[in-house]
mmCIF file with all atom_site columns, C-alpha atoms in Angstrom:
data_model
loop_
_atom_site.group_PDB
_atom_site.id
_atom_site.type_symbol
_atom_site.label_atom_id
_atom_site.label_alt_id
_atom_site.label_comp_id
_atom_site.label_asym_id
_atom_site.label_entity_id
_atom_site.label_seq_id
_atom_site.pdbx_PDB_ins_code
_atom_site.Cartn_x
_atom_site.Cartn_y
_atom_site.Cartn_z
_atom_site.occupancy
_atom_site.B_iso_or_equiv
_atom_site.pdbx_formal_charge
_atom_site.auth_seq_id
_atom_site.auth_comp_id
_atom_site.auth_asym_id
_atom_site.auth_atom_id
_atom_site.pdbx_PDB_model_num
ATOM 1   C CA . GLY A 1 1   ? -13.245 -11.108 -3.376  1.00 54.00 ? 5   GLY A CA 1
ATOM 2   C CA . ALA A 1 2   ? -9.889  -12.799 -3.470  1.00 54.00 ? 6   ALA A CA 1
ATOM 3   C CA . VAL A 1 3   ? -7.980  -12.745 -0.212  1.00 86.00 ? 7   VAL A CA 1
ATOM 4   C CA . VAL A 1 4   ? -4.432  -13.523 0.721   1.00 92.00 ? 8   VAL A CA 1
ATOM 5   C CA . SER A 1 5   ? -3.808  -14.515 4.299   1.00 93.00 ? 9   SER A CA 1
ATOM 6   C CA . GLN A 1 6   ? -0.405  -14.027 5.889   1.00 95.00 ? 10  GLN A CA 1
ATOM 7   C CA . HIS A 1 7   ? 0.652   -15.317 9.282   1.00 95.00 ? 11  HIS A CA 1
ATOM 8   C CA . PRO A 1 8   ? 2.000   -14.313 11.727  1.00 96.00 ? 12  PRO A CA 1
ATOM 9   C CA . SER A 1 9   ? 1.422   -10.575 11.651  1.00 94.00 ? 13  SER A CA 1
ATOM 10  C CA . ARG A 1 10  ? 4.229   -9.864  14.059  1.00 96.00 ? 14  ARG A CA 1
ATOM 11  C CA . VAL A 1 11  ? 7.255   -11.789 15.263  1.00 96.00 ? 15  VAL A CA 1
ATOM 12  C CA . ILE A 1 12  ? 9.850   -10.900 17.861  1.00 97.00 ? 16  ILE A CA 1
ATOM 13  C CA . CYS A 1 13  ? 12.710  -13.343 18.072  1.00 96.00 ? 17  CYS A CA 1
ATOM 14  C CA . LYS A 1 14  ? 16.239  -13.697 19.329  1.00 96.00 ? 18  LYS A CA 1
ATOM 15  C CA . SER A 1 15  ? 19.204  -13.415 17.029  1.00 96.00 ? 19  SER A CA 1
ATOM 16  C CA . GLY A 1 16  ? 20.131  -16.772 15.523  1.00 96.00 ? 20  GLY A CA 1
ATOM 17  C CA . THR A 1 17  ? 16.671  -18.271 15.448  1.00 96.00 ? 21  THR A CA 1
ATOM 18  C CA . SER A 1 18  ? 14.678  -19.093 12.321  1.00 97.00 ? 22  SER A CA 1
ATOM 19  C CA . VAL A 1 19  ? 11.285  -17.646 11.557  1.00 97.00 ? 23  VAL A CA 1
ATOM 20  C CA . LYS A 1 20  ? 8.679   -19.058 9.203   1.00 97.00 ? 24  LYS A CA 1
ATOM 21  C CA . ILE A 1 21  ? 6.048   -16.877 7.548   1.00 97.00 ? 25  ILE A CA 1
ATOM 22  C CA . GLU A 1 22  ? 3.054   -18.428 5.824   1.00 96.00 ? 26  GLU A CA 1
ATOM 23  C CA . CYS A 1 23  ? 1.117   -17.001 2.918   1.00 95.00 ? 27  CYS A CA 1
ATOM 24  C CA . ARG A 1 24  ? -2.143  -18.548 1.779   1.00 94.00 ? 28  ARG A CA 1
ATOM 25  C CA . SER A 1 25  ? -4.478  -17.717 -1.067  1.00 91.00 ? 29  SER A CA 1
ATOM 26  C CA . LEU A 1 26  ? -7.933  -18.286 0.376   1.00 89.00 ? 30  LEU A CA 1
ATOM 27  C CA . ASP A 1 27  ? -10.283 -18.533 -2.565  1.00 83.00 ? 31  ASP A CA 1
ATOM 28  C CA . PHE A 1 28  ? -8.097  -18.922 -5.602  1.00 84.00 ? 32  PHE A CA 1
ATOM 29  C CA . GLN A 1 29  ? -5.153  -21.004 -6.701  1.00 84.00 ? 33  GLN A CA 1
ATOM 30  C CA . ALA A 1 30  ? -1.898  -19.133 -6.945  1.00 84.00 ? 34  ALA A CA 1
ATOM 31  C CA . THR A 1 31  ? 0.733   -20.778 -9.095  1.00 81.00 ? 35  THR A CA 1
ATOM 32  C CA . THR A 1 32  ? 2.939   -17.782 -8.440  1.00 85.00 ? 36  THR A CA 1
ATOM 33  C CA . MET A 1 33  ? 3.393   -15.815 -5.255  1.00 90.00 ? 37  MET A CA 1
ATOM 34  C CA . PHE A 1 34  ? 5.693   -12.904 -4.587  1.00 92.00 ? 38  PHE A CA 1
ATOM 35  C CA . TRP A 1 35  ? 7.629   -12.075 -1.443  1.00 95.00 ? 39  TRP A CA 1
ATOM 36  C CA . TYR A 1 36  ? 8.480   -8.470  -0.711  1.00 95.00 ? 40  TYR A CA 1
ATOM 37  C CA . ARG A 1 37  ? 10.440  -6.674  1.933   1.00 95.00 ? 41  ARG A CA 1
ATOM 38  C CA . GLN A 1 38  ? 9.806   -3.104  2.950   1.00 93.00 ? 42  GLN A CA 1
ATOM 39  C CA . PHE A 1 39  ? 11.887  -0.810  5.133   1.00 89.00 ? 43  PHE A CA 1
ATOM 40  C CA . PRO A 1 40  ? 10.271  2.191   6.826   1.00 85.00 ? 44  PRO A CA 1
ATOM 41  C CA . LYS A 1 41  ? 9.228   4.949   4.443   1.00 81.00 ? 45  LYS A CA 1
ATOM 42  C CA . GLN A 1 42  ? 10.500  2.999   1.439   1.00 86.00 ? 46  GLN A CA 1
ATOM 43  C CA . SER A 1 43  ? 8.898   1.164   -1.432  1.00 87.00 ? 47  SER A CA 1
ATOM 44  C CA . LEU A 1 44  ? 8.396   -2.556  -1.658  1.00 90.00 ? 48  LEU A CA 1
ATOM 45  C CA . MET A 1 45  ? 11.427  -4.521  -2.683  1.00 91.00 ? 49  MET A CA 1
ATOM 46  C CA . LEU A 1 46  ? 10.777  -7.782  -4.457  1.00 90.00 ? 50  LEU A CA 1
ATOM 47  C CA . MET A 1 47  ? 12.794  -10.540 -2.849  1.00 94.00 ? 51  MET A CA 1
ATOM 48  C CA . ALA A 1 48  ? 11.701  -13.566 -4.786  1.00 92.00 ? 52  ALA A CA 1
ATOM 49  C CA . THR A 1 49  ? 9.034   -15.103 -6.932  1.00 90.00 ? 53  THR A CA 1
ATOM 50  C CA . SER A 1 50  ? 7.669   -18.340 -5.570  1.00 87.00 ? 54  SER A CA 1
ATOM 51  C CA . ASN A 1 51  ? 6.537   -20.908 -8.118  1.00 83.00 ? 55  ASN A CA 1
ATOM 52  C CA . GLU A 1 52  ? 4.380   -23.854 -7.170  1.00 83.00 ? 56  GLU A CA 1
ATOM 53  C CA . GLY A 1 53  ? 6.235   -27.113 -7.548  1.00 82.00 ? 57  GLY A CA 1
ATOM 54  C CA . SER A 1 54  ? 9.550   -25.584 -8.520  1.00 84.00 ? 58  SER A CA 1
ATOM 55  C CA . LYS A 1 55  ? 12.366  -23.505 -7.113  1.00 87.00 ? 59  LYS A CA 1
ATOM 56  C CA . ALA A 1 56  ? 11.824  -19.887 -6.311  1.00 90.00 ? 60  ALA A CA 1
ATOM 57  C CA . THR A 1 57  ? 13.390  -17.178 -8.428  1.00 90.00 ? 61  THR A CA 1
ATOM 58  C CA . TYR A 1 58  ? 15.402  -14.812 -6.268  1.00 93.00 ? 62  TYR A CA 1
ATOM 59  C CA . GLU A 1 59  ? 16.171  -11.191 -7.062  1.00 90.00 ? 63  GLU A CA 1
ATOM 60  C CA . GLN A 1 60  ? 19.759  -10.078 -7.298  1.00 90.00 ? 64  GLN A CA 1
ATOM 61  C CA . GLY A 1 61  ? 21.313  -9.560  -3.900  1.00 92.00 ? 65  GLY A CA 1
ATOM 62  C CA . VAL A 1 62  ? 18.850  -11.742 -2.008  1.00 94.00 ? 66  VAL A CA 1
ATOM 63  C CA . GLU A 1 63  ? 20.508  -14.704 -0.308  1.00 93.00 ? 67  GLU A CA 1
ATOM 64  C CA . LYS A 1 64  ? 18.581  -17.846 -1.185  1.00 92.00 ? 68  LYS A CA 1
ATOM 65  C CA . ASP A 1 65  ? 20.151  -19.769 1.686   1.00 94.00 ? 69  ASP A CA 1
ATOM 66  C CA . LYS A 1 66  ? 19.057  -17.073 4.097   1.00 95.00 ? 70  LYS A CA 1
ATOM 67  C CA . PHE A 1 67  ? 15.509  -16.677 2.832   1.00 96.00 ? 71  PHE A CA 1
ATOM 68  C CA . LEU A 1 68  ? 14.126  -20.123 2.103   1.00 95.00 ? 72  LEU A CA 1
ATOM 69  C CA . ILE A 1 69  ? 10.960  -20.217 0.056   1.00 94.00 ? 73  ILE A CA 1
ATOM 70  C CA . ASN A 1 70  ? 8.729   -23.236 -0.331  1.00 91.00 ? 74  ASN A CA 1
ATOM 71  C CA . HIS A 1 71  ? 5.616   -23.299 -2.504  1.00 89.00 ? 75  HIS A CA 1
ATOM 72  C CA . ALA A 1 72  ? 4.361   -26.784 -1.906  1.00 81.00 ? 76  ALA A CA 1
ATOM 73  C CA . SER A 1 73  ? 0.765   -26.284 -2.971  1.00 87.00 ? 77  SER A CA 1
ATOM 74  C CA . LEU A 1 74  ? -1.319  -23.971 -5.105  1.00 87.00 ? 78  LEU A CA 1
ATOM 75  C CA . THR A 1 75  ? -2.547  -22.133 -2.034  1.00 90.00 ? 79  THR A CA 1
ATOM 76  C CA . LEU A 1 76  ? 0.466   -21.990 0.264   1.00 92.00 ? 80  LEU A CA 1
ATOM 77  C CA . SER A 1 77  ? 3.901   -20.437 0.099   1.00 93.00 ? 81  SER A CA 1
ATOM 78  C CA . THR A 1 78  ? 6.249   -20.081 3.047   1.00 95.00 ? 82  THR A CA 1
ATOM 79  C CA . LEU A 1 79  ? 9.234   -17.844 3.649   1.00 96.00 ? 83  LEU A CA 1
ATOM 80  C CA . THR A 1 80  ? 11.727  -18.941 6.295   1.00 97.00 ? 84  THR A CA 1
ATOM 81  C CA . VAL A 1 81  ? 14.256  -16.435 7.532   1.00 97.00 ? 85  VAL A CA 1
ATOM 82  C CA . THR A 1 82  ? 17.088  -18.631 8.726   1.00 96.00 ? 86  THR A CA 1
ATOM 83  C CA . SER A 1 83  ? 19.439  -17.618 11.526  1.00 96.00 ? 87  SER A CA 1
ATOM 84  C CA . ALA A 1 84  ? 17.822  -14.221 11.748  1.00 96.00 ? 88  ALA A CA 1
ATOM 85  C CA . HIS A 1 85  ? 19.899  -11.220 12.751  1.00 95.00 ? 89  HIS A CA 1
ATOM 86  C CA . PRO A 1 86  ? 18.895  -7.673  13.697  1.00 95.00 ? 90  PRO A CA 1
ATOM 87  C CA . GLU A 1 87  ? 19.515  -6.451  10.149  1.00 94.00 ? 91  GLU A CA 1
ATOM 88  C CA . ASP A 1 88  ? 16.771  -8.828  8.981   1.00 95.00 ? 92  ASP A CA 1
ATOM 89  C CA . SER A 1 89  ? 14.228  -6.844  10.969  1.00 96.00 ? 93  SER A CA 1
ATOM 90  C CA . SER A 1 90  ? 11.751  -5.549  8.432   1.00 95.00 ? 94  SER A CA 1
ATOM 91  C CA . PHE A 1 91  ? 8.206   -5.726  7.119   1.00 96.00 ? 95  PHE A CA 1
ATOM 92  C CA . TYR A 1 92  ? 7.708   -8.795  4.923   1.00 97.00 ? 96  TYR A CA 1
ATOM 93  C CA . ILE A 1 93  ? 4.708   -8.963  2.613   1.00 96.00 ? 97  ILE A CA 1
ATOM 94  C CA . CYS A 1 94  ? 3.509   -11.736 0.364   1.00 95.00 ? 98  CYS A CA 1
ATOM 95  C CA . SER A 1 95  ? 1.376   -11.269 -2.675  1.00 93.00 ? 99  SER A CA 1
ATOM 96  C CA . ALA A 1 96  ? -0.435  -13.364 -5.213  1.00 89.00 ? 100 ALA A CA 1
ATOM 97  C CA . PHE A 1 97  ? -1.831  -12.648 -8.614  1.00 79.00 ? 101 PHE A CA 1
ATOM 98  C CA . SER A 1 98  ? -5.272  -14.182 -8.949  1.00 73.00 ? 102 SER A CA 1
ATOM 99  C CA . GLY A 1 99  ? -4.869  -14.741 -12.657 1.00 67.00 ? 103 GLY A CA 1
ATOM 100 C CA . ARG A 1 100 ? -8.603  -14.904 -13.166 1.00 67.00 ? 104 ARG A CA 1
ATOM 101 C CA . ALA A 1 101 ? -9.784  -14.018 -16.639 1.00 63.00 ? 105 ALA A CA 1
ATOM 102 C CA . GLY A 1 102 ? -10.285 -10.282 -16.927 1.00 62.00 ? 106 GLY A CA 1
ATOM 103 C CA . GLU A 1 103 ? -8.788  -9.575  -13.522 1.00 66.00 ? 107 GLU A CA 1
ATOM 104 C CA . ASN A 1 104 ? -5.301  -8.158  -13.173 1.00 68.00 ? 108 ASN A CA 1
ATOM 105 C CA . ILE A 1 105 ? -5.150  -7.590  -9.469  1.00 78.00 ? 109 ILE A CA 1
ATOM 106 C CA . GLN A 1 106 ? -2.290  -8.551  -7.242  1.00 82.00 ? 110 GLN A CA 1
ATOM 107 C CA . TYR A 1 107 ? -3.553  -9.237  -3.760  1.00 88.00 ? 111 TYR A CA 1
ATOM 108 C CA . PHE A 1 108 ? -1.398  -8.690  -0.720  1.00 92.00 ? 112 PHE A CA 1
ATOM 109 C CA . GLY A 1 109 ? -1.236  -10.330 2.651   1.00 93.00 ? 113 GLY A CA 1
ATOM 110 C CA . ALA A 1 110 ? -1.405  -8.115  5.710   1.00 93.00 ? 114 ALA A CA 1
ATOM 111 C CA . GLY A 1 111 ? 2.355   -8.353  6.160   1.00 94.00 ? 115 GLY A CA 1
ATOM 112 C CA . THR A 1 112 ? 4.615   -9.681  8.885   1.00 96.00 ? 116 THR A CA 1
ATOM 113 C CA . ARG A 1 113 ? 6.640   -7.317  10.995  1.00 96.00 ? 117 ARG A CA 1
ATOM 114 C CA . LEU A 1 114 ? 9.809   -9.100  12.073  1.00 96.00 ? 118 LEU A CA 1
ATOM 115 C CA . SER A 1 115 ? 11.876  -7.746  14.927  1.00 96.00 ? 119 SER A CA 1
ATOM 116 C CA . VAL A 1 116 ? 15.119  -9.567  15.686  1.00 96.00 ? 120 VAL A CA 1
ATOM 117 C CA . LEU A 1 117 ? 16.665  -8.756  19.042  1.00 95.00 ? 121 LEU A CA 1
ATOM 118 C CA . GLY B 2 1   ? 17.013  -0.310  -16.677 1.00 69.00 ? 7   GLY B CA 1
ATOM 119 C CA . GLN B 2 2   ? 13.526  -0.224  -15.302 1.00 79.00 ? 8   GLN B CA 1
ATOM 120 C CA . SER B 2 3   ? 12.222  2.717   -13.351 1.00 88.00 ? 9   SER B CA 1
ATOM 121 C CA . LEU B 2 4   ? 9.083   4.474   -12.259 1.00 92.00 ? 10  LEU B CA 1
ATOM 122 C CA . GLU B 2 5   ? 9.054   8.113   -11.231 1.00 95.00 ? 11  GLU B CA 1
ATOM 123 C CA . GLN B 2 6   ? 6.463   9.642   -8.950  1.00 97.00 ? 12  GLN B CA 1
ATOM 124 C CA . PRO B 2 7   ? 6.614   12.601  -6.551  1.00 97.00 ? 13  PRO B CA 1
ATOM 125 C CA . SER B 2 8   ? 7.791   11.735  -3.067  1.00 95.00 ? 14  SER B CA 1
ATOM 126 C CA . GLU B 2 9   ? 5.200   13.849  -1.308  1.00 96.00 ? 15  GLU B CA 1
ATOM 127 C CA . VAL B 2 10  ? 2.024   15.760  -2.115  1.00 97.00 ? 16  VAL B CA 1
ATOM 128 C CA . THR B 2 11  ? 0.036   17.994  0.232   1.00 97.00 ? 17  THR B CA 1
ATOM 129 C CA . ALA B 2 12  ? -3.619  18.862  -0.265  1.00 96.00 ? 18  ALA B CA 1
ATOM 130 C CA . VAL B 2 13  ? -6.589  20.200  1.643   1.00 96.00 ? 19  VAL B CA 1
ATOM 131 C CA . GLU B 2 14  ? -9.570  18.155  2.752   1.00 96.00 ? 20  GLU B CA 1
ATOM 132 C CA . GLY B 2 15  ? -12.315 18.273  0.134   1.00 96.00 ? 21  GLY B CA 1
ATOM 133 C CA . ALA B 2 16  ? -9.923  19.193  -2.672  1.00 97.00 ? 22  ALA B CA 1
ATOM 134 C CA . ILE B 2 17  ? -8.726  17.258  -5.718  1.00 97.00 ? 23  ILE B CA 1
ATOM 135 C CA . VAL B 2 18  ? -5.201  15.934  -6.077  1.00 97.00 ? 24  VAL B CA 1
ATOM 136 C CA . GLN B 2 19  ? -3.367  14.269  -8.956  1.00 98.00 ? 25  GLN B CA 1
ATOM 137 C CA . ILE B 2 20  ? -0.387  11.966  -8.481  1.00 98.00 ? 26  ILE B CA 1
ATOM 138 C CA . ASN B 2 21  ? 1.678   11.445  -11.612 1.00 98.00 ? 27  ASN B CA 1
ATOM 139 C CA . CYS B 2 22  ? 3.737   8.442   -12.597 1.00 97.00 ? 28  CYS B CA 1
ATOM 140 C CA . THR B 2 23  ? 6.121   8.045   -15.512 1.00 97.00 ? 29  THR B CA 1
ATOM 141 C CA . TYR B 2 24  ? 7.687   4.724   -16.289 1.00 95.00 ? 30  TYR B CA 1
ATOM 142 C CA . GLN B 2 25  ? 10.456  3.125   -18.253 1.00 92.00 ? 31  GLN B CA 1
ATOM 143 C CA . THR B 2 26  ? 10.223  -0.654  -18.267 1.00 86.00 ? 32  THR B CA 1
ATOM 144 C CA . SER B 2 27  ? 11.023  -3.605  -20.471 1.00 82.00 ? 33  SER B CA 1
ATOM 145 C CA . GLY B 2 28  ? 7.608   -4.925  -21.361 1.00 82.00 ? 34  GLY B CA 1
ATOM 146 C CA . PHE B 2 29  ? 4.350   -3.357  -20.307 1.00 88.00 ? 35  PHE B CA 1
ATOM 147 C CA . TYR B 2 30  ? 1.099   -5.073  -19.490 1.00 86.00 ? 36  TYR B CA 1
ATOM 148 C CA . GLY B 2 31  ? -0.558  -2.436  -17.374 1.00 90.00 ? 37  GLY B CA 1
ATOM 149 C CA . LEU B 2 32  ? -0.253  0.281   -14.744 1.00 94.00 ? 38  LEU B CA 1
ATOM 150 C CA . SER B 2 33  ? -1.615  -0.303  -11.262 1.00 93.00 ? 39  SER B CA 1
ATOM 151 C CA . TRP B 2 34  ? -2.118  1.959   -8.282  1.00 95.00 ? 40  TRP B CA 1
ATOM 152 C CA . TYR B 2 35  ? -1.972  0.821   -4.681  1.00 95.00 ? 41  TYR B CA 1
ATOM 153 C CA . GLN B 2 36  ? -2.687  2.578   -1.420  1.00 96.00 ? 42  GLN B CA 1
ATOM 154 C CA . GLN B 2 37  ? -0.719  1.837   1.720   1.00 95.00 ? 43  GLN B CA 1
ATOM 155 C CA . HIS B 2 38  ? -1.449  3.243   5.159   1.00 94.00 ? 44  HIS B CA 1
ATOM 156 C CA . ASP B 2 39  ? 1.346   3.366   7.707   1.00 90.00 ? 45  ASP B CA 1
ATOM 157 C CA . GLY B 2 40  ? 1.973   -0.100  9.123   1.00 86.00 ? 46  GLY B CA 1
ATOM 158 C CA . GLY B 2 41  ? -0.357  -1.790  6.667   1.00 90.00 ? 47  GLY B CA 1
ATOM 159 C CA . ALA B 2 42  ? -0.027  -3.739  3.459   1.00 89.00 ? 48  ALA B CA 1
ATOM 160 C CA . PRO B 2 43  ? -0.774  -2.286  0.021   1.00 92.00 ? 49  PRO B CA 1
ATOM 161 C CA . THR B 2 44  ? -4.343  -2.423  -1.165  1.00 91.00 ? 50  THR B CA 1
ATOM 162 C CA . PHE B 2 45  ? -5.316  -2.384  -4.811  1.00 90.00 ? 51  PHE B CA 1
ATOM 163 C CA . LEU B 2 46  ? -6.937  0.781   -6.178  1.00 93.00 ? 52  LEU B CA 1
ATOM 164 C CA . SER B 2 47  ? -6.956  0.567   -9.956  1.00 92.00 ? 53  SER B CA 1
ATOM 165 C CA . TYR B 2 48  ? -5.472  -0.989  -13.054 1.00 90.00 ? 54  TYR B CA 1
ATOM 166 C CA . ASN B 2 49  ? -5.108  0.456   -16.560 1.00 93.00 ? 55  ASN B CA 1
ATOM 167 C CA . ALA B 2 50  ? -4.053  -1.747  -19.446 1.00 90.00 ? 56  ALA B CA 1
ATOM 168 C CA . LEU B 2 51  ? -5.385  0.537   -22.179 1.00 93.00 ? 57  LEU B CA 1
ATOM 169 C CA . ASP B 2 52  ? -5.165  4.274   -22.732 1.00 96.00 ? 58  ASP B CA 1
ATOM 170 C CA . GLY B 2 53  ? -7.774  6.412   -21.105 1.00 96.00 ? 59  GLY B CA 1
ATOM 171 C CA . LEU B 2 54  ? -9.466  7.140   -17.839 1.00 96.00 ? 60  LEU B CA 1
ATOM 172 C CA . GLU B 2 55  ? -10.851 4.551   -15.428 1.00 92.00 ? 61  GLU B CA 1
ATOM 173 C CA . GLU B 2 56  ? -13.163 5.832   -12.723 1.00 93.00 ? 62  GLU B CA 1
ATOM 174 C CA . THR B 2 57  ? -13.953 4.092   -9.465  1.00 88.00 ? 63  THR B CA 1
ATOM 175 C CA . GLY B 2 58  ? -15.878 6.292   -7.084  1.00 92.00 ? 64  GLY B CA 1
ATOM 176 C CA . ARG B 2 59  ? -13.748 9.177   -5.867  1.00 95.00 ? 65  ARG B CA 1
ATOM 177 C CA . PHE B 2 60  ? -10.637 7.709   -7.472  1.00 96.00 ? 66  PHE B CA 1
ATOM 178 C CA . SER B 2 61  ? -9.758  7.787   -11.159 1.00 96.00 ? 67  SER B CA 1
ATOM 179 C CA . SER B 2 62  ? -6.691  6.542   -12.979 1.00 97.00 ? 68  SER B CA 1
ATOM 180 C CA . PHE B 2 63  ? -5.380  7.550   -16.366 1.00 97.00 ? 69  PHE B CA 1
ATOM 181 C CA . LEU B 2 64  ? -2.913  5.946   -18.744 1.00 97.00 ? 70  LEU B CA 1
ATOM 182 C CA . SER B 2 65  ? -1.128  7.109   -21.868 1.00 97.00 ? 71  SER B CA 1
ATOM 183 C CA . ARG B 2 66  ? 1.050   4.314   -23.189 1.00 95.00 ? 72  ARG B CA 1
ATOM 184 C CA . SER B 2 67  ? 2.585   6.479   -25.914 1.00 95.00 ? 73  SER B CA 1
ATOM 185 C CA . ASP B 2 68  ? 3.830   8.873   -23.229 1.00 96.00 ? 74  ASP B CA 1
ATOM 186 C CA . SER B 2 69  ? 4.672   6.119   -20.704 1.00 95.00 ? 75  SER B CA 1
ATOM 187 C CA . TYR B 2 70  ? 2.648   8.155   -18.255 1.00 96.00 ? 76  TYR B CA 1
ATOM 188 C CA . GLY B 2 71  ? -0.243  7.749   -15.929 1.00 97.00 ? 77  GLY B CA 1
ATOM 189 C CA . TYR B 2 72  ? -1.856  9.459   -13.000 1.00 98.00 ? 78  TYR B CA 1
ATOM 190 C CA . LEU B 2 73  ? -4.117  8.798   -10.064 1.00 98.00 ? 79  LEU B CA 1
ATOM 191 C CA . LEU B 2 74  ? -6.781  11.402  -9.379  1.00 98.00 ? 80  LEU B CA 1
ATOM 192 C CA . LEU B 2 75  ? -8.370  11.621  -5.964  1.00 97.00 ? 81  LEU B CA 1
ATOM 193 C CA . GLN B 2 76  ? -11.464 13.773  -5.561  1.00 97.00 ? 82  GLN B CA 1
ATOM 194 C CA . GLU B 2 77  ? -13.301 15.065  -2.493  1.00 97.00 ? 83  GLU B CA 1
ATOM 195 C CA . LEU B 2 78  ? -10.312 14.281  -0.352  1.00 97.00 ? 84  LEU B CA 1
ATOM 196 C CA . GLN B 2 79  ? -10.967 12.893  3.098   1.00 97.00 ? 85  GLN B CA 1
ATOM 197 C CA . MET B 2 80  ? -8.565  12.683  6.014   1.00 96.00 ? 86  MET B CA 1
ATOM 198 C CA . LYS B 2 81  ? -8.599  8.889   5.707   1.00 96.00 ? 87  LYS B CA 1
ATOM 199 C CA . ASP B 2 82  ? -7.019  9.239   2.267   1.00 97.00 ? 88  ASP B CA 1
ATOM 200 C CA . SER B 2 83  ? -3.765  10.222  3.959   1.00 97.00 ? 89  SER B CA 1
ATOM 201 C CA . ALA B 2 84  ? -1.472  7.383   2.935   1.00 97.00 ? 90  ALA B CA 1
ATOM 202 C CA . SER B 2 85  ? 1.281   6.444   0.533   1.00 96.00 ? 91  SER B CA 1
ATOM 203 C CA . TYR B 2 86  ? 0.290   5.776   -3.050  1.00 97.00 ? 92  TYR B CA 1
ATOM 204 C CA . PHE B 2 87  ? 2.365   3.542   -5.279  1.00 96.00 ? 93  PHE B CA 1
ATOM 205 C CA . CYS B 2 88  ? 2.245   3.176   -9.015  1.00 96.00 ? 94  CYS B CA 1
ATOM 206 C CA . ALA B 2 89  ? 3.378   -0.171  -10.330 1.00 93.00 ? 95  ALA B CA 1
ATOM 207 C CA . VAL B 2 90  ? 3.878   -1.501  -13.826 1.00 91.00 ? 96  VAL B CA 1
ATOM 208 C CA . ARG B 2 91  ? 3.249   -5.115  -14.654 1.00 83.00 ? 97  ARG B CA 1
ATOM 209 C CA . GLY B 2 92  ? 6.106   -5.969  -16.949 1.00 76.00 ? 98  GLY B CA 1
ATOM 210 C CA . GLY B 2 93  ? 9.559   -7.435  -17.043 1.00 68.00 ? 99  GLY B CA 1
ATOM 211 C CA . SER B 2 94  ? 10.384  -10.994 -17.906 1.00 66.00 ? 100 SER B CA 1
ATOM 212 C CA . ASN B 2 95  ? 8.483   -12.437 -14.972 1.00 65.00 ? 101 ASN B CA 1
ATOM 213 C CA . TYR B 2 96  ? 5.207   -10.563 -15.459 1.00 70.00 ? 102 TYR B CA 1
ATOM 214 C CA . GLN B 2 97  ? 5.971   -9.063  -12.071 1.00 74.00 ? 103 GLN B CA 1
ATOM 215 C CA . LEU B 2 98  ? 5.006   -5.733  -10.569 1.00 82.00 ? 104 LEU B CA 1
ATOM 216 C CA . ILE B 2 99  ? 7.713   -3.097  -10.797 1.00 86.00 ? 105 ILE B CA 1
ATOM 217 C CA . TRP B 2 100 ? 7.114   -0.502  -8.104  1.00 90.00 ? 106 TRP B CA 1
ATOM 218 C CA . GLY B 2 101 ? 7.555   3.217   -7.884  1.00 92.00 ? 107 GLY B CA 1
ATOM 219 C CA . ALA B 2 102 ? 9.021   4.696   -4.707  1.00 92.00 ? 108 ALA B CA 1
ATOM 220 C CA . GLY B 2 103 ? 5.635   5.872   -3.513  1.00 94.00 ? 109 GLY B CA 1
ATOM 221 C CA . THR B 2 104 ? 4.006   9.253   -2.967  1.00 96.00 ? 110 THR B CA 1
ATOM 222 C CA . LYS B 2 105 ? 3.098   10.275  0.543   1.00 96.00 ? 111 LYS B CA 1
ATOM 223 C CA . LEU B 2 106 ? -0.196  12.169  0.463   1.00 97.00 ? 112 LEU B CA 1
ATOM 224 C CA . ILE B 2 107 ? -0.637  14.587  3.330   1.00 97.00 ? 113 ILE B CA 1
ATOM 225 C CA . ILE B 2 108 ? -4.112  16.006  3.802   1.00 97.00 ? 114 ILE B CA 1
ATOM 226 C CA . LYS B 2 109 ? -4.711  19.093  5.876   1.00 94.00 ? 115 LYS B CA 1
ATOM 227 C CA . PRO B 2 110 ? -8.059  20.105  7.356   1.00 91.00 ? 116 PRO B CA 1
#
């Protein structure tokens, strides 16, 4: 079945550094990928929609200069948390909709747990 | 606005049947999905209903009534491993995106 690979699974970094998270669709082309953020015991919050070859669409309240999204190919989207601070510590999850005919499944990466010290 | 309502927590006994309800109010509707998420893990797809009626997949079934903007997830023969959070999500909006409910924590007792 379709698989989305997300890397790294866990990051611990110092305040002020930048962290890049990769999301790959392994056996399908994803023109659109979604980036979510989840705090403990809460639902997923959509941060942005990543579109291949064009700028990402950010949800209200999400700083586009803080969370840089690049979707350079049909199988890869990256999220870079720039100048990370402790309040950016969270669980980040990417997702892609396979878009195959007859299939309406959104596949999720395993998530990246970011801890900023 | 867009919203999905589901209970925050449900408790059931191992071997029993449990139903998790979801009502929605969204702009645009293409289908209702259910996802399971264990603590510390990412959501995994369970089911998708685009049309009214019941979809069965093993021990799990999902129901949709578009006229009532309502659906439910039915879990049968509960096992301890089913302890997790269950999210309903509507594919809708202007971006064909998933709009998520707050999740229902299912607690299973022996």
